[in-house]
Coordinates of C-alpha atoms and ligand atoms in Angstrom, one line a residue:
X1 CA 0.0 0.0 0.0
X2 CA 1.2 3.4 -0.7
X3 CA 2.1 5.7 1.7
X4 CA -1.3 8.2 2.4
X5 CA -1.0 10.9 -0.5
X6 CA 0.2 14.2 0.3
X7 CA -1.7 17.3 0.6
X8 CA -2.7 18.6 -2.6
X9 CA -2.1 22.2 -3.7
X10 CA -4.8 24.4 -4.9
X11 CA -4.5 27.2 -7.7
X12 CA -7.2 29.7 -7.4
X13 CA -7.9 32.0 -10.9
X14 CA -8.2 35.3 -10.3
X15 CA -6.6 36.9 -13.3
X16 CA -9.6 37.6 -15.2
X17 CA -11.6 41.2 -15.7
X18 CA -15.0 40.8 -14.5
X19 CA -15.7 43.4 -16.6
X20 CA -19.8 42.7 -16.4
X21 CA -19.4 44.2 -12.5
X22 CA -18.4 47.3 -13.8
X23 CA -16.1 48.2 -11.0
X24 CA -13.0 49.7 -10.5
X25 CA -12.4 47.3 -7.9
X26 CA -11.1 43.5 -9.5
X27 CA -14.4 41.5 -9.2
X28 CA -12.4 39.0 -6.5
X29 CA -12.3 41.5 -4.2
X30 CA -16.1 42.6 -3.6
X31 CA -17.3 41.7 -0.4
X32 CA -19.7 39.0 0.7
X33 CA -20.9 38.9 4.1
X34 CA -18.1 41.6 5.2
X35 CA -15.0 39.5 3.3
X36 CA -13.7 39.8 -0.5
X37 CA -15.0 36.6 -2.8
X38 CA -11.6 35.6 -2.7
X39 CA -10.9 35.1 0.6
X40 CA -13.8 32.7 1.1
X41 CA -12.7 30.6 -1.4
X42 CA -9.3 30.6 -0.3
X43 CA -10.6 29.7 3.0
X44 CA -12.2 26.4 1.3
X45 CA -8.9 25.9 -0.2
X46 CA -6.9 25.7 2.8
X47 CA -8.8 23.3 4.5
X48 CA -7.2 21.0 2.1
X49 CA -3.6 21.1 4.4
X50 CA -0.7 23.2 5.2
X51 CA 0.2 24.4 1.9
X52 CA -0.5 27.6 0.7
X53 CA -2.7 28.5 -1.7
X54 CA -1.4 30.1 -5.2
X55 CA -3.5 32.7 -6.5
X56 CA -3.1 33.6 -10.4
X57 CA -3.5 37.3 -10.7
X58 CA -2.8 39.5 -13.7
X59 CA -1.5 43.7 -13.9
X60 CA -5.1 44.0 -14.0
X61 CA -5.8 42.5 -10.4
X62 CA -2.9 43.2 -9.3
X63 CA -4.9 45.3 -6.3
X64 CA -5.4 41.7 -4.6
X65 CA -2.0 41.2 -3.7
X66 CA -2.5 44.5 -2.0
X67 CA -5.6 43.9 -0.1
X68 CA -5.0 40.6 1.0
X69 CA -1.0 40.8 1.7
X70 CA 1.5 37.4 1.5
X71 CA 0.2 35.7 4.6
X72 CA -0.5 32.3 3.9
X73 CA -1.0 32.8 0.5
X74 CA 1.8 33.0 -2.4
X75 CA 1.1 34.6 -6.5
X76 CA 1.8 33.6 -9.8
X77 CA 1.6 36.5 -12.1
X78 CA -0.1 36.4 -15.2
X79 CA 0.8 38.9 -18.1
X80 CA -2.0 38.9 -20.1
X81 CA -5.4 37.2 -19.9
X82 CA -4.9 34.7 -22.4
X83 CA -7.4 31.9 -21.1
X84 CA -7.5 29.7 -18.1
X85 CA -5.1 27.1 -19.6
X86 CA -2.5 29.7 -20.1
X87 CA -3.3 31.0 -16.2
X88 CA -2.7 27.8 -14.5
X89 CA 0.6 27.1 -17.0
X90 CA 1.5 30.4 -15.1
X91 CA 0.3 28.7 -11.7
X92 CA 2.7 25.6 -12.1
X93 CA 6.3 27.7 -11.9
X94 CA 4.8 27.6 -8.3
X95 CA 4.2 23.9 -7.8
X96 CA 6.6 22.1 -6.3
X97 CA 8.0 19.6 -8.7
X98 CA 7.6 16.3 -6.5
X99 CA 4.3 17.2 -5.8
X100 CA 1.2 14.6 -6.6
X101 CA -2.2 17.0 -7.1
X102 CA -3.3 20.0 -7.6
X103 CA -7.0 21.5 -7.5
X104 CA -7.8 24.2 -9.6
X105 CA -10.7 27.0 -8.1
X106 CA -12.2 30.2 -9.7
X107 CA -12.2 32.9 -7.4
X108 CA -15.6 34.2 -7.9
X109 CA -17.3 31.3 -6.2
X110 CA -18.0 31.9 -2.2
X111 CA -20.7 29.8 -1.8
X112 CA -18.2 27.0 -2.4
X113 CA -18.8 24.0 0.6
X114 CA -15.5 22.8 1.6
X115 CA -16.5 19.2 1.9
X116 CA -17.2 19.4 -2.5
X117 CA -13.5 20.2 -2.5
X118 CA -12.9 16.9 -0.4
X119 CA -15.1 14.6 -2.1
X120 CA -14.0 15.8 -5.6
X121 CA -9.9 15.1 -4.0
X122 CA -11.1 11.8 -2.7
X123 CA -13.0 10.9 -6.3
X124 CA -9.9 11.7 -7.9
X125 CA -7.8 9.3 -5.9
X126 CA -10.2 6.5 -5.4
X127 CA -10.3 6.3 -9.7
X128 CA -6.8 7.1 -9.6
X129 CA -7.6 9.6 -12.3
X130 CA -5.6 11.9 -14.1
X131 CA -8.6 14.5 -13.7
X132 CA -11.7 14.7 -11.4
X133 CA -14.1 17.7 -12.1
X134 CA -17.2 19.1 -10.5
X135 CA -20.3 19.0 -12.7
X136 CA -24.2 21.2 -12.1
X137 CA -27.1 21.0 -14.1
X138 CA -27.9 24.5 -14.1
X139 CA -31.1 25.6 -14.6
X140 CA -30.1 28.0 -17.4
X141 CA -26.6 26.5 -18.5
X142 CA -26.0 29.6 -21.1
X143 CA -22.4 30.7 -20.7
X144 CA -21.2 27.7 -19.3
X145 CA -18.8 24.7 -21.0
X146 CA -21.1 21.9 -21.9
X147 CA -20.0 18.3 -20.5
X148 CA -19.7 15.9 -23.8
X149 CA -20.0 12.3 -22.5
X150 CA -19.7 8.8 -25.0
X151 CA -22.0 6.1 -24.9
X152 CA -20.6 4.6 -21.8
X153 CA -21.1 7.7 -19.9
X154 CA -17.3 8.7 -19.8
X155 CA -16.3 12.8 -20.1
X156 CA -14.8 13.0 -23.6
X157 CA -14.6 16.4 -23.4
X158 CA -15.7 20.1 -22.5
X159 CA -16.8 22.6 -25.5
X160 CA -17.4 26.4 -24.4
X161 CA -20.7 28.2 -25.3
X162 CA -18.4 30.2 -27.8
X163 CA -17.2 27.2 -29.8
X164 CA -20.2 24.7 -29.2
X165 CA -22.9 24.0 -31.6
X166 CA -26.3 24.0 -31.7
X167 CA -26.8 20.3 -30.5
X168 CA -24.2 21.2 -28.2
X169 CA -25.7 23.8 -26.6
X170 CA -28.7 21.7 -25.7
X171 CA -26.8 19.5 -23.1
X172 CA -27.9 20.6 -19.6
X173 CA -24.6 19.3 -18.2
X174 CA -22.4 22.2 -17.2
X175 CA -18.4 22.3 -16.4
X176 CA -18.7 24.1 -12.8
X177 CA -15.0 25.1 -13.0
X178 CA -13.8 22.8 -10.0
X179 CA -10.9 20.0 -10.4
X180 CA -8.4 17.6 -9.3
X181 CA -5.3 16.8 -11.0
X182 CA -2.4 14.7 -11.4
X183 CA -0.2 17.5 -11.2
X184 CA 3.2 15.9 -13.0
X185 CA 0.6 15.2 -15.9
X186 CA -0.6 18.8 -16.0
X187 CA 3.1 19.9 -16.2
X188 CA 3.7 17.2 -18.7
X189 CA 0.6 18.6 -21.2
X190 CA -0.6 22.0 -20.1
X191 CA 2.1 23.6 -22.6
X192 CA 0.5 21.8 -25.3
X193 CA -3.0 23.7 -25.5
X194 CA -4.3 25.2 -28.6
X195 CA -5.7 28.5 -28.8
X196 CA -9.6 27.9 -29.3
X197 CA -9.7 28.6 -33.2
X198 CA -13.2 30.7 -32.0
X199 CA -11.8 32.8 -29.3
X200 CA -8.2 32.7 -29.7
X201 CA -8.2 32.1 -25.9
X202 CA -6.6 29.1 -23.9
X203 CA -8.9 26.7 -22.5
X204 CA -8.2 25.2 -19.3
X205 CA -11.2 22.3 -19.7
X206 CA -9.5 21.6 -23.0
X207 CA -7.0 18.9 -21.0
X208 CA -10.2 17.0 -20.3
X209 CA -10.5 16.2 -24.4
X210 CA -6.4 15.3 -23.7
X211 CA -6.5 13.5 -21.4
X212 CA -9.4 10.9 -22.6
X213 CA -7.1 10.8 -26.2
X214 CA -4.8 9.3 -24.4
X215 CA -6.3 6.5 -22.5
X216 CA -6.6 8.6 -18.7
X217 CA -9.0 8.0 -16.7
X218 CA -11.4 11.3 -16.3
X219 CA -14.2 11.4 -13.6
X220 CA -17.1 13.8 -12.9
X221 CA -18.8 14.8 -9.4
X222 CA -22.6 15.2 -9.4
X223 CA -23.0 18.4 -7.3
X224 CA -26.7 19.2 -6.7
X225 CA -26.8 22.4 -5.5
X226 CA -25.9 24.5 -8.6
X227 CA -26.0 28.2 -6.4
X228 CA -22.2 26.4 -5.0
X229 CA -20.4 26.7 -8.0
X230 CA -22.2 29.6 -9.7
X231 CA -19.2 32.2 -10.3
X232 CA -20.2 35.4 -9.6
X233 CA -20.1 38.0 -12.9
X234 CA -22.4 40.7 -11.9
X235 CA -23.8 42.9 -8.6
X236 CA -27.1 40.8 -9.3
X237 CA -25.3 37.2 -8.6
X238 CA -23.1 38.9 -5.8
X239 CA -26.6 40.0 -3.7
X240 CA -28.0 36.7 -4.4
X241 CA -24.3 34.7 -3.0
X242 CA -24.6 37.6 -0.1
X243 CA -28.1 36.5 0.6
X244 CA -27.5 32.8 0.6
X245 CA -24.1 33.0 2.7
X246 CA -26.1 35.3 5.6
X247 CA -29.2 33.1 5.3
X248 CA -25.9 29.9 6.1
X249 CA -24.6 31.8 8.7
X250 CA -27.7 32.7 10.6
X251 CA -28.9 29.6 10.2
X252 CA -25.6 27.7 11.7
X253 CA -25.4 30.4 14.8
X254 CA -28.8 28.9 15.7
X255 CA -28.1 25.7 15.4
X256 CA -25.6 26.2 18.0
X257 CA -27.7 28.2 20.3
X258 CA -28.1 31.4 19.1
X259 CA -32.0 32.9 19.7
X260 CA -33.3 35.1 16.6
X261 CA -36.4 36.8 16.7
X262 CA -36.6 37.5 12.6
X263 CA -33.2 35.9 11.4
X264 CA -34.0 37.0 7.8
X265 CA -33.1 40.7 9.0
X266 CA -30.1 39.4 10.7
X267 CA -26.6 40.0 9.1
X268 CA -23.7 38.0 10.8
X269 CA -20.3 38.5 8.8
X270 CA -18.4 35.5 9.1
X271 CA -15.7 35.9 11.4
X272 CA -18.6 37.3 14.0
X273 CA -18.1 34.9 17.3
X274 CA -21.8 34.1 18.9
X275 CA -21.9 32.3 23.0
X276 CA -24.9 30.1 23.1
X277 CA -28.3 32.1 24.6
X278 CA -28.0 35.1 22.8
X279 CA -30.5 36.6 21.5
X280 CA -30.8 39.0 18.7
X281 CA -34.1 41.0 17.5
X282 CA -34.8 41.9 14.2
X283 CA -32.7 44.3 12.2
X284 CA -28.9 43.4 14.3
X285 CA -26.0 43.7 12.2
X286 CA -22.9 42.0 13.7
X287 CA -19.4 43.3 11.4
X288 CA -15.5 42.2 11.9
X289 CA -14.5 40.4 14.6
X290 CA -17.0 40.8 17.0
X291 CA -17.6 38.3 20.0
X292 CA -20.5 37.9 22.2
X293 CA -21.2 36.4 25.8
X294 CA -23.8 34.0 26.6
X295 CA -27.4 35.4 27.8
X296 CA -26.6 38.9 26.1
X297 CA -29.8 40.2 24.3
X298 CA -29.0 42.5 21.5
X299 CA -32.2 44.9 20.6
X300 CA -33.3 45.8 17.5
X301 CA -31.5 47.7 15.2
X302 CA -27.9 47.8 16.8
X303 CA -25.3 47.7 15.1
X304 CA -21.7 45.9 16.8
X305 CA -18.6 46.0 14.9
X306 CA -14.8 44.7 16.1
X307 CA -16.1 44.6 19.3
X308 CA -16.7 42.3 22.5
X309 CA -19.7 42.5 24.2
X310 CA -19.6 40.6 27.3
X311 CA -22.6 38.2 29.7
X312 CA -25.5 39.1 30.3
X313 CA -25.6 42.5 28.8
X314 CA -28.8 44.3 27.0
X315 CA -27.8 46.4 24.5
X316 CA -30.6 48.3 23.2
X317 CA -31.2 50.1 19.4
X318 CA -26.9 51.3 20.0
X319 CA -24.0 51.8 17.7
X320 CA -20.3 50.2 19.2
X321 CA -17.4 50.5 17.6
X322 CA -13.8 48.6 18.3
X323 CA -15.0 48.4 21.9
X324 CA -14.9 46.3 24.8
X325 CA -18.0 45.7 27.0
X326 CA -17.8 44.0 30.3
X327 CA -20.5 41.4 31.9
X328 CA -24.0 42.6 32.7
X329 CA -23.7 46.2 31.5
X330 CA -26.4 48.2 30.1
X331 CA -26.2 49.8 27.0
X332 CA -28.6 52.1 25.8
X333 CA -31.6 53.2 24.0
X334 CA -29.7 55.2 21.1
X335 CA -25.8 55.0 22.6
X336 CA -22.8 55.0 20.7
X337 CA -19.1 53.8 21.7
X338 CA -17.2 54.6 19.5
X339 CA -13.0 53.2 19.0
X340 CA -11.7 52.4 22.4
X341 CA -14.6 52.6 24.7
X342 CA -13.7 50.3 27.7
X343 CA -17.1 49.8 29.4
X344 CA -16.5 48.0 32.8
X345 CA -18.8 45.1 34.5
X346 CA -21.9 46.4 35.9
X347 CA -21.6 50.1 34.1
X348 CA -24.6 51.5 32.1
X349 CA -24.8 53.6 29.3
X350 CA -27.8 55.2 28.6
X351 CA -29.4 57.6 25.8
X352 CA -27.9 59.6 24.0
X353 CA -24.7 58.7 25.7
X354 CA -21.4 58.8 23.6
X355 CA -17.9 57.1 24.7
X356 CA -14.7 58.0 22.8
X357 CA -11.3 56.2 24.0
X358 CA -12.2 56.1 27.0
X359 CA -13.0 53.9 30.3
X360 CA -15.7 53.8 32.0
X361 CA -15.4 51.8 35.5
X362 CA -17.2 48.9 36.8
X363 CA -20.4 49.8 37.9
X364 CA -20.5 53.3 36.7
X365 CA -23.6 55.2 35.4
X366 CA -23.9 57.5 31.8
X367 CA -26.9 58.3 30.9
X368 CA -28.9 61.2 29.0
X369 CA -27.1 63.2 26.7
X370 CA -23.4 63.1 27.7
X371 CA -19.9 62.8 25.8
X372 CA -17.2 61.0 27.6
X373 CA -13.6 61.6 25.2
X374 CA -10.1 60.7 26.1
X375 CA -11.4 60.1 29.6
X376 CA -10.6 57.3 32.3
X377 CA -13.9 56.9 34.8
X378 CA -13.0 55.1 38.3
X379 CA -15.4 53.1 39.6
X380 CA -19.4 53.9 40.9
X381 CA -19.0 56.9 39.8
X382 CA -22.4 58.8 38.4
X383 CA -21.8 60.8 35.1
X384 CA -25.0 63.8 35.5
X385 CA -27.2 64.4 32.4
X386 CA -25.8 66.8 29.8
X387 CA -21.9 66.5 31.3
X388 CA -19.3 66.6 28.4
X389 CA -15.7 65.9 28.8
X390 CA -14.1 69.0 26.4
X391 CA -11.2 67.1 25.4
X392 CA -10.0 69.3 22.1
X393 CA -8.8 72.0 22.7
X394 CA -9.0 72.9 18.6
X395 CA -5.3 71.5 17.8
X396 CA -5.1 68.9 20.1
X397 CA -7.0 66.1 22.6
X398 CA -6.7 65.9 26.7
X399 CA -7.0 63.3 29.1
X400 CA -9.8 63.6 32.0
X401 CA -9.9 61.2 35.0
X402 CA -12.4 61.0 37.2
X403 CA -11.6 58.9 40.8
X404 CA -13.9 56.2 42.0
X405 CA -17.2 57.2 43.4
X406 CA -17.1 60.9 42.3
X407 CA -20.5 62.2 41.5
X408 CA -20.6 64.9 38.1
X409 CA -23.2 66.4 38.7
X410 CA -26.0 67.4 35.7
X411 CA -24.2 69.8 32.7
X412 CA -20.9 69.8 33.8
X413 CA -18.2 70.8 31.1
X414 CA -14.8 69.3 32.4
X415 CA -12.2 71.0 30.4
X416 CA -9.2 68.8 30.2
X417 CA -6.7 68.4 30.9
X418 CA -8.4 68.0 34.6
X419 CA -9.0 65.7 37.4
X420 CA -11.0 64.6 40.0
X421 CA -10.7 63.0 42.9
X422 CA -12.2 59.8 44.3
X423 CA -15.6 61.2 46.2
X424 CA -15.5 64.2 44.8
X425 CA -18.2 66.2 43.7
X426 CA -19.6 68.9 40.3
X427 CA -22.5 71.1 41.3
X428 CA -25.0 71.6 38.3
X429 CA -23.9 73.9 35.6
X430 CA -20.1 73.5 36.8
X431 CA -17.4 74.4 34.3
X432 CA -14.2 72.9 35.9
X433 CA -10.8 73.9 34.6
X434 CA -8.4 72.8 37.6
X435 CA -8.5 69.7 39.4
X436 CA -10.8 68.7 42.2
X437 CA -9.2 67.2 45.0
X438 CA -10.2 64.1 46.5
X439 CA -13.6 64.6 48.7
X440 CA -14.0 67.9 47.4
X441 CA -16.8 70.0 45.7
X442 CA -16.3 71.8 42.7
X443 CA -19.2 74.7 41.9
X444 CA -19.9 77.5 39.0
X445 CA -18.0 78.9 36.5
X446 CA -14.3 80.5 36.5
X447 CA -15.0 84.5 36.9
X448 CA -13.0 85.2 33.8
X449 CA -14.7 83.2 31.9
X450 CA -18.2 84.8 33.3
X451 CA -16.3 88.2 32.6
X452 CA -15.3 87.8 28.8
X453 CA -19.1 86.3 28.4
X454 CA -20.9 89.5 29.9
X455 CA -18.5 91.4 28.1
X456 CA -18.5 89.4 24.8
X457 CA -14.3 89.2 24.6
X458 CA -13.5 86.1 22.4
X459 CA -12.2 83.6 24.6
X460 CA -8.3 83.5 23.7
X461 CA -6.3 81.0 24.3
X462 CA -7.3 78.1 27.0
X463 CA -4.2 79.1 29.1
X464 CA -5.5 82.5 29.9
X465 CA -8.6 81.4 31.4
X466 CA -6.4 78.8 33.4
X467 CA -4.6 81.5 35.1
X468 CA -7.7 83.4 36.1
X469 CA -9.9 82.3 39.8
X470 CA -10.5 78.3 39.6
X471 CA -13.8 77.5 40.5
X472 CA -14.6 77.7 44.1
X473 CA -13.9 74.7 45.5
X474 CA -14.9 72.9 49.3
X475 CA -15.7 69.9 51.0
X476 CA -18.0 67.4 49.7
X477 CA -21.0 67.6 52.0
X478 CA -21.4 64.8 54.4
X479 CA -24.7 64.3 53.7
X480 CA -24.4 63.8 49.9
X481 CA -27.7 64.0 47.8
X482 CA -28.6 59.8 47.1
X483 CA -27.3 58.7 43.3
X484 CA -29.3 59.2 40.3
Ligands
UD1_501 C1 -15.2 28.9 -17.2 C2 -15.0 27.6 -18.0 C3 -16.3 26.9 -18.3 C4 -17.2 26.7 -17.0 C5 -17.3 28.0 -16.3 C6 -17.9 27.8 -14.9 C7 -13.0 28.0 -19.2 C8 -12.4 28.3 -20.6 N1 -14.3 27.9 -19.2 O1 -15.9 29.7 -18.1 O2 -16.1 25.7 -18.9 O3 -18.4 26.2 -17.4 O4 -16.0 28.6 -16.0 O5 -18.2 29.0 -14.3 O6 -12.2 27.8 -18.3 N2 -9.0 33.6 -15.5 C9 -7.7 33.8 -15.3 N3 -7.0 34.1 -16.5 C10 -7.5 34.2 -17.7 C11 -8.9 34.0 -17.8 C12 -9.6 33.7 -16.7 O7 -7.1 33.8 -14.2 O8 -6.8 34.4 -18.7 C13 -9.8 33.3 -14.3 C14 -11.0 34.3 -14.0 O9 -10.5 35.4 -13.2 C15 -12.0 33.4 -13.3 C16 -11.7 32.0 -13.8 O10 -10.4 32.1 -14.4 O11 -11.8 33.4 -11.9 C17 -12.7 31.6 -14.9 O12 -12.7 32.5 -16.0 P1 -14.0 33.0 -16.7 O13 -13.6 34.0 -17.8 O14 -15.0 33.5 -15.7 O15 -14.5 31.7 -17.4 P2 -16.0 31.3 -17.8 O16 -16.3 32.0 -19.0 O17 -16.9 31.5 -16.6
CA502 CA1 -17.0 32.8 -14.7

């Protein structure tokens, strides 16, 4: 018995136009469910083994290389779009030479399963084949090669809508574009394809005609499901290949525990991580790499990108952005975290609230109207209606901190860069522009600044109304007013 076969290699065209998408963009790069064509079908591609994928690209898409960078993934470069033949001759300068077999994938085609892949690779073998190839029966096979089969059923060969003749054209059988070689018999023949005498192009499936001339043994894969293999040419097909990878995803995020309301209004991109017992209402949209803790409902209309959202949260109709959410926090009606809000366990953010790289600590309130930028929140602290952290100063951004268990009271404007202290206190109204100590209170608004209002001076520079009166400043009462 021979040794178990090697992992095969897989060559991925991507060197064509897609001039019918009329984009600037190469057509392998347009995103479905949040990720360019290509990279789903590379993802099917490497679940063959450890090698990397080769991608064929040409000047024309060259932007790929770009976009998706050399990580796990190496190019062949091909010159000029001569036909699919001539693109995978290009491929095999990048095949090892002692290597057994090679697949060959278009990358327009993300609904690709990965387990066709395997059962076309384990056809191949168990024929011991020179070529296996995926065959549909589309309902409207225009465009497609046409499968020519002899009396005994055998694949004789592949003839392209271009060159195929009438009686031709009526065979429902269609060349899906997916195969398995022997790959020293591709390098031993692929430099021997004719240009089509129609076209003038190179055609890949011509190797199947080759192949049965010379006695090898060619094999065909029944796949049923014709939407897997149905390359994407236009923004038509790439809604209806969005549409049916969402409606997979949704549908495998239940299966593993994942409550949905309305899942047709759902959209889960795929690299979107979902702990058993959530539960989404209608109209979520989940981007990037977001992750989510078990028992978290997300309300209707949010939308959650790059972010992790911890247990038990309820996160109401809210925008987050590159965030991190602890357990059982609270985030709004109508909220927005935007890059680097740090929301600790416990916290809530309410309406209308708006977090820019910043903290806020475990068990800390926000609610009603309030801006929190560059700012580091301590913990239990209560954030007053209306406060806003003036962190820009027109040129450049400030820090704020504000010590555990401070209270800001209702409309305070802390002008950073400022502090205060654990227990410390804002009146209402309070526009603080030196620190507050810990314990203390800080009330009203710096004289100079009242004085250039009555007077209507234009404010200067933020230094001059530093050096004027800070704002009065004294204990903390006792007897503090209860939390909001
Ligand atoms: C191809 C097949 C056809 C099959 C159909 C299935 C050929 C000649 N025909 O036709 O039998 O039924 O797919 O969808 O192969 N590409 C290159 N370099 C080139 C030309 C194309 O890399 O010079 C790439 C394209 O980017 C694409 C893939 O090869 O990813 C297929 O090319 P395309 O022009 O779409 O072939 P079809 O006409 O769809
Ligand atoms: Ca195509």
């Amino acid at each position: 018995m021979n040794d178990a076969p090697s992992a095969p290699l897989a060559v991925i065209l991507a060197a064509g136009l897609g001039t019918r998408m009329r984009s600037r963009r190469p057509k392998v790069l347009h995103p479905v469910c949040g990720r360019p064509m290509l990279e789903h079908v590379l993802g099917v591609a490497r679940t063959l083994g450890p090698r990397d994928p080769v991608v064929v690209v040409s000047p024309a898409t060259d932007a790929v290389r770009d976009e998706l960078g050399a990580d796990g993934v190496s190019y062949a470069l091909q010159a000029e779009p001569l036909g699919t033949a001539d693109a995978l001759r290009t491929a095999m300068d990048a095949v090892p030479p002692d290597l057994d077999e090679i697949v060959v994938l278009s990358g327009d085609v993300p609904l690709l399963r990965p387990g066709t892949l395997h059962e076309l690779v384990a056809l191949r073998r168990a024929a011991d084949a020179t070529i296996a190839l995926a065959v549909i029966r589309p309902a409207d096979p225009h465009g497609y090669g046409r499968i020519v089969r002899d009396r005994e059923g055998h694949v004789t060969r592949i003839v392209e809508e271009k060159d195929a003749d009438e009686a031709t054209r009526r065979i429902g059988e269609a060349n899906a574009a997916l195969y398995a070689f022997s790959a020293s018999w591709v390098r031993s023949r692929i430099g021997d394809v004719a240009p089509s005498p129609a076209t003038g192009e190179y055609y890949l499936p011509d190797l199947v005609a080759m192949a049965h001339a010379e006695g090898g043994t060619v094999v065909a894969l029944e796949v049923a499901d014709e939407r897997e293999l149905a390359g994407i040419n236009d923004r038509v097909q790439l809604a209806e290949a969005e549409a049916e990878l969402r409606r997979r995803i949704v549908e495998a995020h239940m299966r593993a525990g994942v409550t949905m309301l309305d899942p047709a209004s759902v959209t889960i991109e795929s690299g979107v991580e979902l702990a058993p017992d959530v539960v989404l209402e209608p109209g979520v949209i989940l981007q990037g790499r977001t992750r989510i803790g078990s028992d978290t409902l997300i309300g209707a209309g949010s939308r959650i990108v790059d972010s992790v959202v911890g247990e038990r949260c309820r996160v109401w109709s809210s925008v987050i952005e590159s965030s991190e959410v602890g357990d059982d926090v609270h985030v709004g009606p109508w909220a927005h975290l935007r890059p680097g809000a740090r929301v600790g366990a416990g916290a809530e953010v309410g309406n209308f609230a708006e977090i820019k790289s910043s903290t806020l600590g475990p068990g800390s309130k926000q609610h009603h109207f309030s801006y929190l930028g560059d700012a580091t929140i301590g913990e239990h602290v209560n954030i007053g209606a209306g406060t806003i952290t003036c962190n820009y100063d027109g040129q450049r951004k400030h820090p704020t901190h504000v010590g555990d268990r401070a209270f800001i009271g209702s409309d305070t404007m802390l002008v950073a860069p400022v502090r205060v202290g654990n227990d410390a206190r804002t009146g209402a109204g309070s526009v603080v522009t030196h620190d507050v100590p810990d314990g203390m209170l800080a009330v009203g608004v710096p004289a100079r600044l009242r004085h250039r209002a009555a007077v209507g001076e234009p404010p200067g520079d933020r230094s001059g109304g530093r050096a004027t009166q800070p704002p009065q400043t004294e204990p903390a009462a006792e007897d503090r007013a209860p939390r909001a």
